Short mmCIF file of C-alpha atoms in Angstrom, two decimals:
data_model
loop_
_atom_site.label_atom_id
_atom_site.label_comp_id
_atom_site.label_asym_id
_atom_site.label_seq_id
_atom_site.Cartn_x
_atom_site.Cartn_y
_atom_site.Cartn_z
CA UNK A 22 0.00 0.00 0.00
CA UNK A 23 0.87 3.22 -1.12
CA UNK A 24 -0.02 6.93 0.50
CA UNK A 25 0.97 10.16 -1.05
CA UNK A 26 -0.25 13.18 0.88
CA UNK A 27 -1.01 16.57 -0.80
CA UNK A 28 -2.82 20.06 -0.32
CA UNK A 29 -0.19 21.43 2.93
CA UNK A 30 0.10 24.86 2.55
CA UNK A 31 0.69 28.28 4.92
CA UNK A 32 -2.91 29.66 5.79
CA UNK A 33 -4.21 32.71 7.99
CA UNK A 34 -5.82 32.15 11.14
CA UNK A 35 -9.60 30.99 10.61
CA UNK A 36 -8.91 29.85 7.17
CA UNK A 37 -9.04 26.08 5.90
CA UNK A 38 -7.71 23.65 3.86
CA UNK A 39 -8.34 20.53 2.28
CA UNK A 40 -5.51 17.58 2.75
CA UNK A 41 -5.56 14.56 0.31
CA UNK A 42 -4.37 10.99 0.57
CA UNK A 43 -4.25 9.50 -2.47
CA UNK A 44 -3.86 5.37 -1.44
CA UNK A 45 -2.81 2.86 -4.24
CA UNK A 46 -1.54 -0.83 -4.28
CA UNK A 47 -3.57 -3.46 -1.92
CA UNK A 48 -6.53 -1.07 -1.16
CA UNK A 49 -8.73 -3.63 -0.39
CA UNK A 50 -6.64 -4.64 2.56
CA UNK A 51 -7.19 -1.19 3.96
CA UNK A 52 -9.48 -1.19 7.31
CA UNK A 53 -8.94 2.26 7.82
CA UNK A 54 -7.03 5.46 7.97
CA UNK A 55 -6.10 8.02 9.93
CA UNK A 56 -5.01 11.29 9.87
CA UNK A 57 -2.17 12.16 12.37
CA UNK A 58 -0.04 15.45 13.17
CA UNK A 59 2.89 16.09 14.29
CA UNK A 60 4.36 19.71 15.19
CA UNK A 61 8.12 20.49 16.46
CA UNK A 62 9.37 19.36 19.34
CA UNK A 63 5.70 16.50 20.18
CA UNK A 64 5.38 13.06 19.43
CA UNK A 65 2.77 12.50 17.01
CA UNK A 66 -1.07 13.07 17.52
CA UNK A 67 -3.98 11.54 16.54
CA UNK A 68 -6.46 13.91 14.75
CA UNK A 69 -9.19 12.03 12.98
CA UNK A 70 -9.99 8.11 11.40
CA UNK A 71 -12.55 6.75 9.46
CA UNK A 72 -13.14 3.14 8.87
CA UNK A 73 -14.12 0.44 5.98
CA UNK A 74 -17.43 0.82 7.29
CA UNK A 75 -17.61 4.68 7.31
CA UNK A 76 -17.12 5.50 11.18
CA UNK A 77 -15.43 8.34 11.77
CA UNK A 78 -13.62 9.67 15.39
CA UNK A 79 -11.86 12.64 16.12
CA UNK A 80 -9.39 14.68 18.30
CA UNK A 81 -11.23 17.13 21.13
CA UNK A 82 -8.51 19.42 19.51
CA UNK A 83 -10.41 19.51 16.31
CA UNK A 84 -13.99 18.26 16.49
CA UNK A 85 -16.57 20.51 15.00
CA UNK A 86 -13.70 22.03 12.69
CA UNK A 87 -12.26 19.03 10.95
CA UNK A 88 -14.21 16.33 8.66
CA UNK A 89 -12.06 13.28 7.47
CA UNK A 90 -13.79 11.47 4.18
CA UNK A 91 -13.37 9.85 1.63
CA UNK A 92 -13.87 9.07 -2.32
CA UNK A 93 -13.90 5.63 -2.83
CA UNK A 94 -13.87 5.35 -6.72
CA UNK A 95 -10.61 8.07 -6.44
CA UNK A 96 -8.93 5.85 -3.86
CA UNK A 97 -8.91 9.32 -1.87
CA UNK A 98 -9.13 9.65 1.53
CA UNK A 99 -9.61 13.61 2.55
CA UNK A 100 -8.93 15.87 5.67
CA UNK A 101 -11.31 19.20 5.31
CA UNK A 102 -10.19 21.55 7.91
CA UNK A 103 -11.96 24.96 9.09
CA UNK A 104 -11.31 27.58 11.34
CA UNK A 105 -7.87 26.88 11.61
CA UNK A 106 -5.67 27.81 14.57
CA UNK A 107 -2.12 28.47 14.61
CA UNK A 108 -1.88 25.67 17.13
CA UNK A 109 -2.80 23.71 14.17
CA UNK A 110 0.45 23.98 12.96
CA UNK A 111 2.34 20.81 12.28
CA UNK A 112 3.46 18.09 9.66
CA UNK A 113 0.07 15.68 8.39
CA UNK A 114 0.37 12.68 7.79
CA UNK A 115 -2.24 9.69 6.78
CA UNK A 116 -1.75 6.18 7.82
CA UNK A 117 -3.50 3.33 6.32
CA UNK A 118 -4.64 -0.19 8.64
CA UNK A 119 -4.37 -3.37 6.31
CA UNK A 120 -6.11 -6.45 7.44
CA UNK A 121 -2.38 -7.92 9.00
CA UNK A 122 -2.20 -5.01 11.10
CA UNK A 123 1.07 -3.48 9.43
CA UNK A 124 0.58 0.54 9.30
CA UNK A 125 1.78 2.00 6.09
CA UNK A 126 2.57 6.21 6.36
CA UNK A 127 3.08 8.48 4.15
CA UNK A 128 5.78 11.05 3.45
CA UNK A 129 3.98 13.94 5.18
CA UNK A 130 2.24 17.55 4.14
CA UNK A 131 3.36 20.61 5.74
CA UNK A 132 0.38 22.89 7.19
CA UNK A 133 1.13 26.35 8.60
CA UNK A 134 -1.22 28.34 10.26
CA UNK A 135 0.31 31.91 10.52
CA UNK A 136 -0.73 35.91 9.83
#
């Protein structure tokens, strides 16, 4: 399995973005992803997953201004975030579940929440 993140970017304060994770290889192996964070200097966070069956949990951090989705005929999995903060701030990645358990990452999108 394959992850590519895309759509990190600097933003103002109370702006959003939409991240992507384009998955290819063994999809149907995947029981679910997540999205994780990880700013400078703390361990990486858990910030929303969805799984095969469409259940979706979230961070208290970002709950009411994040949505984690998906496309299924794209093979896209997507992080919509509003109302960003500049405690928002950090490196995204996505990390995809397959049916043995292994976690596959990918390579990580950049998101910078700054006036």
């Amino acid at each position: 399995v394959q992850l590519v993140e895309s759509g990190g970017g600097l933003v103002q304060p109370g702006g959003s973005l939409r991240l992507s994770c384009a998955v290819s290889g063994n999809i149907f192996s995947i029981n679910g992803l997540a999205w994780y964070r990880q700013a400078p200097g703390n361990q990486r966070e858990l910030v929303a997953a969805i799984t095969r069956g469409g259940f979706t949990n979230y961070a208290d951090s970002v709950k009411g201004r994040f949505t984690i989705s998906r496309d299924s005929p794209k093979n896209t999995y997507y992080l919509q975030m509003n109302s960003l903060k500049p405690e928002d701030t950090a490196v995204y990645y996505c990390k995809a579940v397959v049916t043995s358990g292994e976690p596959y990452w990918g390579q990580g999108t950049q998101v910078t929440v700054s006036s």
